Amino acid sequence: MGPKTSSGFYISRTSAALLALLVAVLLLALTVLGALYARSGAPDLAIEAPGISSDIDNVTSSLTFTGDPTPDPTERPGIWNNLRLPHHLVPVHYDLELWPRVIPVDNEYPLSGQVNITIKCLEGTDIVLLHSYKLNFSRAELKLLGKEEEHYESVEGNSQQLQEGISTDTVKRGSKPPLVGKSVRIKSMWLSELHQYLVLELDGQLEAGSLYLLEFDYNGILCEGETGLQFIKYTDFNETKVMFVSKLEPTGARKVYPCFDEPALKATFKTRIVHNSSYVALSNMAEIAVAERQDVDGTIWSVTSFNTTVKMSTYITAFVVCDFDFVSTTEKGKQIRIWARKEVVQKGYADFALNILGPILSYMENLLNISYTLQKTDLVAIPFGDGAMENWGLMTFQEPSLSYNPEERFSTLKAYICLIVSHEIGHQWFGNLVTMKWWNDIWLNEGFASYMEYVGASFIDPRLKLNELFIVHSLQLMFERDKLEVSRPLSVEKQFIKNGDNILPLFDEVTYSKGAAMIRMVTNFLTEKLFNKGISSYLKTFSFSNADQDDLWNSLQMVIDDQDEVVLPASLKQIMDSWTWKKGLPFITLNTTTGVMTQSNLVPDTADNHTWIVPVTWMKNGLQQPTFWLDNRAKNVPEMKISSDKDWIILNVNITGYYRVDYDEKNWNRLAQLLEKDPKVLPVVNRVQLLEDAFVLANFGHIEYETALNLTKYLDNEDEIIVWYTVVKYILSLDKPLVTYSSFPLIKKYILKRIKPIFHHFSSVIRRNVEETADDYFIHKCINTLFKAACTFGLQECLDLSKELYAKWINNPSNNTIPESIRWSVYCYAIAEGGEEEWEFAWKKYNTSNTDDVQETDRLLHGLSCTKEPWILNRFLQNIMEIESPDHIVLDVLQNVIKNEIGRHIAWEFMKENWERINALVADNKEHVYGAIFSTLGRKATSDLLFQDMKLFINSAMNSTESNDVQHELETQRNASIEWNSKMNTRIFGWFQKNTEDADF
């Protein structure tokens, strides 16, 4: 909330006399409070500001400026109409006090605060503009400190030798501390809501070269589930508690304290937090003092003061008040602590994260050749939190991201913890030490951190091979995202961000995954040695400052120019501009008969004539060749022209380049024959990507489906589960499924012949000693997909194993020994092969399951929908409605039952009969719910009768707008399904007929 009136804080002439009397009374009260404050022993702010109120309800107009009433200024044009702050003023230092209240007032948790901001005037101005949102002000003062040289002396600092709390920019002279000078009259103060500015209009100009002190007393409200200072309710040892934690990226700092809330406007911060004496307060730096303060009602509060920060951006300032415990260690003499609920710490769940944190920090220090700046590092596990945040010295995480139960052996959680912790540690250099200048270059923060997460994780656990991990966990998903027409470029023009609402959408897969892919590509064509040398130079040059992508490319270019081993076809900026400013995914086509290589966008755009400068790594007959640069639409490459049927070429070795690859049919066939003869000749990630590229290009019509399917003939000799994971993804695709009623018998024979060897291997391991695979991330990432395929096509060994594992659980309900990574499939096929007993057991488990374990409840709901008994499916739908499940649960159950061949008609009849109840249940999310349901129905509607029935019902049950949208989605999916089935039932069906003659099933 802003000031109480839209036109600022003003008084009328008729009220002046009364106000004078009121001010006198207030000054007397403030004097008494000041005496109480002094007796409390609370540490002083570096620059003391008088008139602090410790009473949250005291928000009267004790402002030290006055002025005649003026018209509402918010409609006037001015610098406040721009999204970006003007360059007139920059912050130098913040003295900040925060006082969040543990006890709610009218169901809200109040926040009071005081901030003194030392600012430097670069250009003369009569307006002070800074950010503030949902804050009320009880005092505002602006004071002249004098010329900068009278108070500060510039010093050059070595970023590698900085100690905690010392800035590279300026330090205060010990011999002459700043003195508060005369006040500058504030003519009016008001809130511009458009860009969340606090506007101070002054009675006179501020002078360039002078320093000023801006003082505020203010109050606000703590938030829940949004950026700002959040309150979170949680349970610890069955006791309900409250904690406060900041979440400020990208623009949440202005909700906590008035500030210059842009990433380039860095400053130092000295913070103190007033809090309940039984709680602990944490901030970016180490605490330096804890004192007591007595409130006006006699309550004793603790006041924790923290050391002055290094120079940093507002969005990584951090504050936590909690009743947590911690585990700690040291790394190179620096303190490391993991904070979590006492129950989590007592059970030892924080130990794994603690054990990997120090080694990751040291590894990245050595890799980047820059020491970690701070003397302490705290990581806090937040119950019910979302994501993680890299705040300097005080990182916050979702509790599962830091909590590992060593008894849960069959989980990929250890790998995820390694990835997430490495990501946030990477941010300590990329984002904190060097920050992007503006949010349009956010990928410099998140892309680098996303790449470093794989570097750090593979260091901690060498079994997490960087290439395989990056391909399966990131690159495949990004390729899927970037082939869509709704994709966007990695970099966006500054003017794209027209308001604050345009910032948050930039935190997407493009920023994270494509940004990481670009960095990985550059690392490969420059070599790790050269890249790391350039990155170290970049970080040192821009330490405690800001950079854009041109600064990055220029830093690397200087290192490139200083050597002659790596030769590029153009400047690094030219090369990378061709990638970062262009949306979409290129695909490279090589004709090995002519030697001609071409490039184009996977998603055709006739209006676009863009070309990428592409580093093409390639292998010929098993031998790695020098990198070839494709910098035109097409090039003739004589060395890639081959005539022998025994020769073959593969491009994009280890998938280090960000592009898909197409070949002439002869080379595709040679590669298929190579796989049948000796698949190990190709690196595993290239076998993955060869199949990925082929199926995707077939979906886009660039190659025939028969060409893609030819690559699968060798699969009975494929023992890498990540390759099978990729193949099954396309065979069982929902959008373009190879399995239809007509093709199922043939595909069943074809797949079972090839999947049986690898499934037999893993089923034997599970029966013998599944513990031996417990720490293998790739097995537990991919094995459920393998189980799903084997059981879907009726492999008896898969069905028997599912029933066997499930029966053990029924016989011992308190001990579920089914490995977590295959529970999706085991639950589904055990219930499908079983009867009422198996279903009732799962239903009971669902109703008594821990609601915090979202994955397990989802697995149970999915399994319950797999039954082949129509009456049970109908009862399942009724039960879900009767227990008033959340709308997303109802949606998930409906979709799961629709996907069940037996359940489709049951789900549709149920929807018609219970339309009013369903409609009311999903009233707040109709567009998403109905879009998802009818999209699935459209793909699965196999008869004209069912399709016409759907259309008639939609017309009668929905308003015209809803009906038009849903019918359009229904028809789109239906037409696509018909077109695809027609193709499947002709040429592709014929291919399977030809290639299943030797299958004996």
mmCIF file of N, CA and C in Angstrom, residues 279-385:
data_model
loop_
_atom_site.group_PDB
_atom_site.id
_atom_site.type_symbol
_atom_site.label_atom_id
_atom_site.label_comp_id
_atom_site.label_asym_id
_atom_site.label_seq_id
_atom_site.Cartn_x
_atom_site.Cartn_y
_atom_site.Cartn_z
ATOM 1 N N TYR A 279 13.691 -17.025 18.546
ATOM 2 C CA TYR A 279 14.005 -17.294 17.147
ATOM 3 C C TYR A 279 15.430 -16.860 16.846
ATOM 4 N N VAL A 280 15.947 -17.320 15.718
ATOM 5 C CA VAL A 280 17.250 -16.885 15.240
ATOM 6 C C VAL A 280 17.032 -16.049 13.983
ATOM 7 N N ALA A 281 17.838 -15.024 13.802
ATOM 8 C CA ALA A 281 17.780 -14.189 12.607
ATOM 9 C C ALA A 281 19.039 -14.426 11.776
ATOM 10 N N LEU A 282 18.849 -14.507 10.460
ATOM 11 C CA LEU A 282 19.954 -14.724 9.532
ATOM 12 C C LEU A 282 19.878 -13.684 8.423
ATOM 13 N N SER A 283 21.041 -13.312 7.911
ATOM 14 C CA SER A 283 21.097 -12.414 6.758
ATOM 15 C C SER A 283 22.316 -12.774 5.927
ATOM 16 N N ASN A 284 22.642 -11.939 4.947
ATOM 17 C CA ASN A 284 23.712 -12.271 4.021
ATOM 18 C C ASN A 284 25.054 -12.453 4.703
ATOM 19 N N MET A 285 25.326 -11.635 5.717
ATOM 20 C CA MET A 285 26.632 -11.656 6.366
ATOM 21 C C MET A 285 26.520 -12.250 7.769
ATOM 22 N N ALA A 286 27.665 -12.444 8.375
ATOM 23 C CA ALA A 286 27.695 -13.006 9.729
ATOM 24 C C ALA A 286 27.177 -11.989 10.735
ATOM 25 N N GLU A 287 26.544 -12.487 11.789
ATOM 26 C CA GLU A 287 26.085 -11.585 12.843
ATOM 27 C C GLU A 287 27.281 -11.049 13.613
ATOM 28 N N ILE A 288 27.159 -9.804 14.079
ATOM 29 C CA ILE A 288 28.249 -9.191 14.848
ATOM 30 C C ILE A 288 27.812 -8.806 16.251
ATOM 31 N N ALA A 289 26.496 -8.789 16.515
ATOM 32 C CA ALA A 289 26.023 -8.440 17.859
ATOM 33 C C ALA A 289 24.572 -8.873 18.006
ATOM 34 N N VAL A 290 24.219 -9.257 19.221
ATOM 35 C CA VAL A 290 22.825 -9.528 19.569
ATOM 36 C C VAL A 290 22.517 -8.765 20.842
ATOM 37 N N ALA A 291 21.487 -7.931 20.814
ATOM 38 C CA ALA A 291 21.116 -7.115 21.967
ATOM 39 C C ALA A 291 19.622 -7.294 22.233
ATOM 40 N N GLU A 292 19.127 -6.569 23.211
ATOM 41 C CA GLU A 292 17.704 -6.632 23.534
ATOM 42 C C GLU A 292 17.067 -5.269 23.333
ATOM 43 N N ARG A 293 15.775 -5.287 23.038
ATOM 44 C CA ARG A 293 15.004 -4.051 22.937
ATOM 45 C C ARG A 293 13.651 -4.286 23.593
ATOM 46 N N GLN A 294 13.225 -3.296 24.363
ATOM 47 C CA GLN A 294 11.926 -3.379 25.025
ATOM 48 C C GLN A 294 10.899 -2.598 24.230
ATOM 49 N N ASP A 295 9.800 -3.277 23.864
ATOM 50 C CA ASP A 295 8.727 -2.649 23.119
ATOM 51 C C ASP A 295 7.907 -1.779 24.076
ATOM 52 N N VAL A 296 7.025 -0.959 23.516
ATOM 53 C CA VAL A 296 6.221 -0.058 24.340
ATOM 54 C C VAL A 296 5.298 -0.809 25.285
ATOM 55 N N ASP A 297 4.954 -2.065 24.916
ATOM 56 C CA ASP A 297 4.087 -2.854 25.791
ATOM 57 C C ASP A 297 4.879 -3.701 26.768
ATOM 58 N N GLY A 298 6.205 -3.492 26.819
ATOM 59 C CA GLY A 298 7.049 -4.218 27.749
ATOM 60 C C GLY A 298 7.656 -5.480 27.199
ATOM 61 N N THR A 299 7.278 -5.884 25.977
ATOM 62 C CA THR A 299 7.831 -7.095 25.381
ATOM 63 C C THR A 299 9.314 -6.908 25.073
ATOM 64 N N ILE A 300 10.092 -7.940 25.395
ATOM 65 C CA ILE A 300 11.522 -7.902 25.118
ATOM 66 C C ILE A 300 11.787 -8.602 23.786
ATOM 67 N N TRP A 301 12.445 -7.900 22.890
ATOM 68 C CA TRP A 301 12.806 -8.436 21.584
ATOM 69 C C TRP A 301 14.324 -8.540 21.470
ATOM 70 N N SER A 302 14.774 -9.466 20.656
ATOM 71 C CA SER A 302 16.200 -9.539 20.331
ATOM 72 C C SER A 302 16.477 -8.694 19.094
ATOM 73 N N VAL A 303 17.658 -8.099 19.063
ATOM 74 C CA VAL A 303 18.087 -7.301 17.918
ATOM 75 C C VAL A 303 19.422 -7.862 17.441
ATOM 76 N N THR A 304 19.393 -8.510 16.280
ATOM 77 C CA THR A 304 20.612 -9.100 15.722
ATOM 78 C C THR A 304 21.152 -8.188 14.636
ATOM 79 N N SER A 305 22.409 -7.802 14.791
ATOM 80 C CA SER A 305 23.075 -6.945 13.802
ATOM 81 C C SER A 305 24.073 -7.770 13.003
ATOM 82 N N PHE A 306 24.213 -7.405 11.733
ATOM 83 C CA PHE A 306 25.061 -8.172 10.829
ATOM 84 C C PHE A 306 26.151 -7.285 10.239
ATOM 85 N N ASN A 307 27.222 -7.927 9.860
ATOM 86 C CA ASN A 307 28.340 -7.215 9.254
ATOM 87 C C ASN A 307 27.911 -6.564 7.941
ATOM 88 N N THR A 308 28.656 -5.570 7.513
ATOM 89 C CA THR A 308 28.366 -4.887 6.251
ATOM 90 C C THR A 308 28.673 -5.806 5.080
ATOM 91 N N THR A 309 27.770 -5.823 4.112
ATOM 92 C CA THR A 309 27.936 -6.711 2.966
ATOM 93 C C THR A 309 28.979 -6.191 1.997
ATOM 94 N N VAL A 310 29.360 -7.056 1.084
ATOM 95 C CA VAL A 310 30.077 -6.597 -0.102
ATOM 96 C C VAL A 310 29.081 -5.850 -0.985
ATOM 97 N N LYS A 311 29.581 -5.239 -2.020
ATOM 98 C CA LYS A 311 28.717 -4.485 -2.926
ATOM 99 C C LYS A 311 27.857 -5.460 -3.727
ATOM 100 N N MET A 312 26.529 -5.273 -3.706
ATOM 101 C CA MET A 312 25.660 -6.256 -4.341
ATOM 102 C C MET A 312 24.319 -5.649 -4.708
ATOM 103 N N SER A 313 23.533 -6.419 -5.449
ATOM 104 C CA SER A 313 22.226 -5.979 -5.918
ATOM 105 C C SER A 313 21.166 -6.202 -4.847
ATOM 106 N N THR A 314 20.069 -5.448 -4.945
ATOM 107 C CA THR A 314 18.999 -5.549 -3.951
ATOM 108 C C THR A 314 18.328 -6.915 -3.962
ATOM 109 N N TYR A 315 18.213 -7.542 -5.151
ATOM 110 C CA TYR A 315 17.398 -8.763 -5.225
ATOM 111 C C TYR A 315 18.043 -9.955 -4.526
ATOM 112 N N ILE A 316 19.343 -9.857 -4.155
ATOM 113 C CA ILE A 316 19.965 -10.951 -3.412
ATOM 114 C C ILE A 316 20.201 -10.598 -1.947
ATOM 115 N N THR A 317 19.645 -9.460 -1.484
ATOM 116 C CA THR A 317 19.629 -9.267 -0.033
ATOM 117 C C THR A 317 18.669 -10.302 0.552
ATOM 118 N N ALA A 318 18.989 -10.791 1.738
ATOM 119 C CA ALA A 318 18.223 -11.935 2.256
ATOM 120 C C ALA A 318 18.051 -11.822 3.761
ATOM 121 N N PHE A 319 16.870 -12.261 4.216
ATOM 122 C CA PHE A 319 16.527 -12.189 5.632
ATOM 123 C C PHE A 319 15.688 -13.407 6.004
ATOM 124 N N VAL A 320 16.076 -14.076 7.073
ATOM 125 C CA VAL A 320 15.327 -15.227 7.571
ATOM 126 C C VAL A 320 15.199 -15.102 9.076
ATOM 127 N N VAL A 321 13.993 -15.315 9.579
ATOM 128 C CA VAL A 321 13.756 -15.411 11.023
ATOM 129 C C VAL A 321 13.057 -16.748 11.242
ATOM 130 N N CYS A 322 13.668 -17.619 12.043
ATOM 131 C CA CYS A 322 13.134 -18.973 12.141
ATOM 132 C C CYS A 322 13.489 -19.611 13.482
ATOM 133 N N ASP A 323 12.844 -20.729 13.732
ATOM 134 C CA ASP A 323 13.151 -21.544 14.901
ATOM 135 C C ASP A 323 13.731 -22.865 14.413
ATOM 136 N N PHE A 324 14.794 -22.769 13.630
ATOM 137 C CA PHE A 324 15.432 -23.930 13.024
ATOM 138 C C PHE A 324 16.666 -24.341 13.820
ATOM 139 N N ASP A 325 17.146 -25.518 13.498
ATOM 140 C CA ASP A 325 18.442 -25.984 13.982
ATOM 141 C C ASP A 325 19.369 -26.086 12.781
ATOM 142 N N PHE A 326 20.640 -26.364 13.006
ATOM 143 C CA PHE A 326 21.574 -26.420 11.890
ATOM 144 C C PHE A 326 22.636 -27.481 12.112
ATOM 145 N N VAL A 327 23.250 -27.899 11.031
ATOM 146 C CA VAL A 327 24.480 -28.681 11.060
ATOM 147 C C VAL A 327 25.537 -27.828 10.388
ATOM 148 N N SER A 328 26.776 -27.988 10.786
ATOM 149 C CA SER A 328 27.804 -27.073 10.276
ATOM 150 C C SER A 328 29.119 -27.789 10.033
ATOM 151 N N THR A 329 29.930 -27.151 9.234
ATOM 152 C CA THR A 329 31.280 -27.597 8.963
ATOM 153 C C THR A 329 32.082 -26.383 8.528
ATOM 154 N N THR A 330 33.317 -26.565 8.202
ATOM 155 C CA THR A 330 34.138 -25.476 7.654
ATOM 156 C C THR A 330 34.814 -25.962 6.391
ATOM 157 N N GLU A 331 35.059 -25.044 5.491
ATOM 158 C CA GLU A 331 35.777 -25.323 4.256
ATOM 159 C C GLU A 331 36.771 -24.203 4.037
ATOM 160 N N LYS A 332 38.039 -24.551 4.104
ATOM 161 C CA LYS A 332 39.123 -23.567 3.994
ATOM 162 C C LYS A 332 38.956 -22.453 5.031
ATOM 163 N N GLY A 333 38.539 -22.836 6.238
ATOM 164 C CA GLY A 333 38.390 -21.887 7.327
ATOM 165 C C GLY A 333 37.119 -21.074 7.309
ATOM 166 N N LYS A 334 36.240 -21.315 6.324
ATOM 167 C CA LYS A 334 34.997 -20.560 6.215
ATOM 168 C C LYS A 334 33.829 -21.407 6.711
ATOM 169 N N GLN A 335 32.926 -20.767 7.432
ATOM 170 C CA GLN A 335 31.826 -21.488 8.060
ATOM 171 C C GLN A 335 30.735 -21.838 7.048
ATOM 172 N N ILE A 336 30.248 -23.066 7.139
ATOM 173 C CA ILE A 336 29.139 -23.527 6.311
ATOM 174 C C ILE A 336 28.086 -24.134 7.218
ATOM 175 N N ARG A 337 26.827 -23.707 7.044
ATOM 176 C CA ARG A 337 25.744 -24.250 7.863
ATOM 177 C C ARG A 337 24.543 -24.580 6.980
ATOM 178 N N ILE A 338 23.891 -25.694 7.312
ATOM 179 C CA ILE A 338 22.602 -26.040 6.715
ATOM 180 C C ILE A 338 21.551 -25.903 7.799
ATOM 181 N N TRP A 339 20.581 -25.023 7.589
ATOM 182 C CA TRP A 339 19.497 -24.797 8.536
ATOM 183 C C TRP A 339 18.235 -25.504 8.044
ATOM 184 N N ALA A 340 17.526 -26.145 8.975
ATOM 185 C CA ALA A 340 16.294 -26.838 8.601
ATOM 186 C C ALA A 340 15.438 -27.035 9.845
ATOM 187 N N ARG A 341 14.229 -27.533 9.628
ATOM 188 C CA ARG A 341 13.386 -27.874 10.771
ATOM 189 C C ARG A 341 14.154 -28.799 11.715
ATOM 190 N N LYS A 342 13.928 -28.650 13.000
ATOM 191 C CA LYS A 342 14.671 -29.426 13.986
ATOM 192 C C LYS A 342 14.499 -30.919 13.756
ATOM 193 N N GLU A 343 13.313 -31.311 13.302
ATOM 194 C CA GLU A 343 13.049 -32.711 13.025
ATOM 195 C C GLU A 343 13.934 -33.222 11.890
ATOM 196 N N VAL A 344 14.112 -32.407 10.855
ATOM 197 C CA VAL A 344 14.949 -32.776 9.714
ATOM 198 C C VAL A 344 16.402 -32.921 10.146
ATOM 199 N N VAL A 345 16.876 -31.958 10.949
ATOM 200 C CA VAL A 345 18.265 -31.987 11.398
ATOM 201 C C VAL A 345 18.509 -33.180 12.320
ATOM 202 N N GLN A 346 17.585 -33.409 13.233
ATOM 203 C CA GLN A 346 17.746 -34.499 14.198
ATOM 204 C C GLN A 346 17.802 -35.859 13.513
ATOM 205 N N LYS A 347 17.031 -36.024 12.427
ATOM 206 C CA LYS A 347 17.016 -37.303 11.708
ATOM 207 C C LYS A 347 18.219 -37.474 10.784
ATOM 208 N N GLY A 348 19.036 -36.433 10.665
ATOM 209 C CA GLY A 348 20.225 -36.532 9.831
ATOM 210 C C GLY A 348 19.984 -36.295 8.357
ATOM 211 N N TYR A 349 18.812 -35.748 8.020
ATOM 212 C CA TYR A 349 18.474 -35.568 6.610
ATOM 213 C C TYR A 349 19.261 -34.434 5.946
ATOM 214 N N ALA A 350 19.856 -33.537 6.737
ATOM 215 C CA ALA A 350 20.615 -32.412 6.166
ATOM 216 C C ALA A 350 22.086 -32.761 5.956
ATOM 217 N N ASP A 351 22.507 -33.945 6.361
ATOM 218 C CA ASP A 351 23.929 -34.285 6.346
ATOM 219 C C ASP A 351 24.482 -34.412 4.930
ATOM 220 N N PHE A 352 23.700 -35.001 4.016
ATOM 221 C CA PHE A 352 24.211 -35.195 2.663
ATOM 222 C C PHE A 352 24.518 -33.859 1.999
ATOM 223 N N ALA A 353 23.580 -32.901 2.094
ATOM 224 C CA ALA A 353 23.807 -31.581 1.489
ATOM 225 C C ALA A 353 25.018 -30.903 2.110
ATOM 226 N N LEU A 354 25.170 -31.049 3.429
ATOM 227 C CA LEU A 354 26.318 -30.441 4.105
ATOM 228 C C LEU A 354 27.625 -31.043 3.592
ATOM 229 N N ASN A 355 27.639 -32.348 3.386
ATOM 230 C CA ASN A 355 28.871 -33.032 2.980
ATOM 231 C C ASN A 355 29.314 -32.666 1.566
ATOM 232 N N ILE A 356 28.380 -32.291 0.698
ATOM 233 C CA ILE A 356 28.773 -31.965 -0.678
ATOM 234 C C ILE A 356 29.022 -30.476 -0.880
ATOM 235 N N LEU A 357 28.503 -29.648 0.022
ATOM 236 C CA LEU A 357 28.549 -28.200 -0.197
ATOM 237 C C LEU A 357 29.980 -27.668 -0.232
ATOM 238 N N GLY A 358 30.777 -28.005 0.777
ATOM 239 C CA GLY A 358 32.152 -27.513 0.833
ATOM 240 C C GLY A 358 32.989 -27.944 -0.354
ATOM 241 N N PRO A 359 32.962 -29.226 -0.712
ATOM 242 C CA PRO A 359 33.729 -29.657 -1.888
ATOM 243 C C PRO A 359 33.314 -28.961 -3.177
ATOM 244 N N ILE A 360 32.013 -28.707 -3.359
ATOM 245 C CA ILE A 360 31.566 -28.001 -4.572
ATOM 246 C C ILE A 360 32.107 -26.573 -4.580
ATOM 247 N N LEU A 361 32.047 -25.907 -3.431
ATOM 248 C CA LEU A 361 32.577 -24.543 -3.339
ATOM 249 C C LEU A 361 34.060 -24.506 -3.707
ATOM 250 N N SER A 362 34.835 -25.409 -3.122
ATOM 251 C CA SER A 362 36.280 -25.424 -3.388
ATOM 252 C C SER A 362 36.570 -25.776 -4.835
ATOM 253 N N TYR A 363 35.792 -26.720 -5.381
ATOM 254 C CA TYR A 363 36.006 -27.116 -6.774
ATOM 255 C C TYR A 363 35.771 -25.940 -7.714
ATOM 256 N N MET A 364 34.698 -25.191 -7.473
ATOM 257 C CA MET A 364 34.407 -24.061 -8.356
ATOM 258 C C MET A 364 35.404 -22.929 -8.148
ATOM 259 N N GLU A 365 35.875 -22.735 -6.934
ATOM 260 C CA GLU A 365 36.944 -21.759 -6.714
ATOM 261 C C GLU A 365 38.153 -22.087 -7.579
ATOM 262 N N ASN A 366 38.568 -23.352 -7.556
ATOM 263 C CA ASN A 366 39.743 -23.770 -8.316
ATOM 264 C C ASN A 366 39.491 -23.700 -9.816
ATOM 265 N N LEU A 367 38.290 -24.091 -10.233
ATOM 266 C CA LEU A 367 37.958 -24.087 -11.654
ATOM 267 C C LEU A 367 37.965 -22.676 -12.226
ATOM 268 N N LEU A 368 37.404 -21.733 -11.463
ATOM 269 C CA LEU A 368 37.267 -20.355 -11.930
ATOM 270 C C LEU A 368 38.446 -19.473 -11.536
ATOM 271 N N ASN A 369 39.295 -20.009 -10.660
ATOM 272 C CA ASN A 369 40.481 -19.274 -10.196
ATOM 273 C C ASN A 369 40.114 -17.976 -9.497
ATOM 274 N N ILE A 370 39.005 -17.998 -8.760
ATOM 275 C CA ILE A 370 38.563 -16.845 -7.967
ATOM 276 C C ILE A 370 37.999 -17.378 -6.658
ATOM 277 N N SER A 371 38.527 -16.886 -5.557
ATOM 278 C CA SER A 371 38.086 -17.356 -4.248
ATOM 279 C C SER A 371 36.670 -16.896 -3.956
ATOM 280 N N TYR A 372 35.961 -17.721 -3.217
ATOM 281 C CA TYR A 372 34.627 -17.342 -2.750
ATOM 282 C C TYR A 372 34.769 -16.183 -1.782
ATOM 283 N N THR A 373 33.953 -15.159 -1.966
ATOM 284 C CA THR A 373 34.175 -13.869 -1.317
ATOM 285 C C THR A 373 33.872 -13.862 0.176
ATOM 286 N N LEU A 374 32.815 -14.544 0.606
ATOM 287 C CA LEU A 374 32.320 -14.380 1.970
ATOM 288 C C LEU A 374 32.974 -15.362 2.937
ATOM 289 N N GLN A 375 32.874 -15.015 4.214
ATOM 290 C CA GLN A 375 33.462 -15.838 5.264
ATOM 291 C C GLN A 375 32.486 -16.874 5.817
ATOM 292 N N LYS A 376 31.206 -16.739 5.457
ATOM 293 C CA LYS A 376 30.228 -17.728 5.920
ATOM 294 C C LYS A 376 29.217 -17.992 4.817
ATOM 295 N N THR A 377 28.654 -19.193 4.854
ATOM 296 C CA THR A 377 27.613 -19.559 3.900
ATOM 297 C C THR A 377 26.528 -20.324 4.641
ATOM 298 N N ASP A 378 25.312 -19.817 4.580
ATOM 299 C CA ASP A 378 24.161 -20.491 5.168
ATOM 300 C C ASP A 378 23.230 -20.955 4.063
ATOM 301 N N LEU A 379 22.745 -22.180 4.184
ATOM 302 C CA LEU A 379 21.698 -22.702 3.305
ATOM 303 C C LEU A 379 20.506 -23.040 4.183
ATOM 304 N N VAL A 380 19.329 -22.592 3.785
ATOM 305 C CA VAL A 380 18.126 -22.769 4.607
ATOM 306 C C VAL A 380 17.110 -23.591 3.835
ATOM 307 N N ALA A 381 16.619 -24.667 4.448
ATOM 308 C CA ALA A 381 15.604 -25.535 3.853
ATOM 309 C C ALA A 381 14.229 -25.033 4.254
ATOM 310 N N ILE A 382 13.467 -24.533 3.298
ATOM 311 C CA ILE A 382 12.187 -23.890 3.571
ATOM 312 C C ILE A 382 11.036 -24.882 3.377
ATOM 313 N N PRO A 383 10.258 -25.161 4.406
ATOM 314 C CA PRO A 383 9.069 -26.002 4.202
ATOM 315 C C PRO A 383 8.079 -25.281 3.283
ATOM 316 N N PHE A 384 7.530 -25.978 2.349
ATOM 317 C CA PHE A 384 6.531 -25.441 1.421
ATOM 318 C C PHE A 384 7.084 -24.320 0.558
ATOM 319 N N GLY A 385 8.380 -24.209 0.467
ATOM 320 C CA GLY A 385 8.963 -23.193 -0.399
ATOM 321 C C GLY A 385 8.901 -23.630 -1.844
#
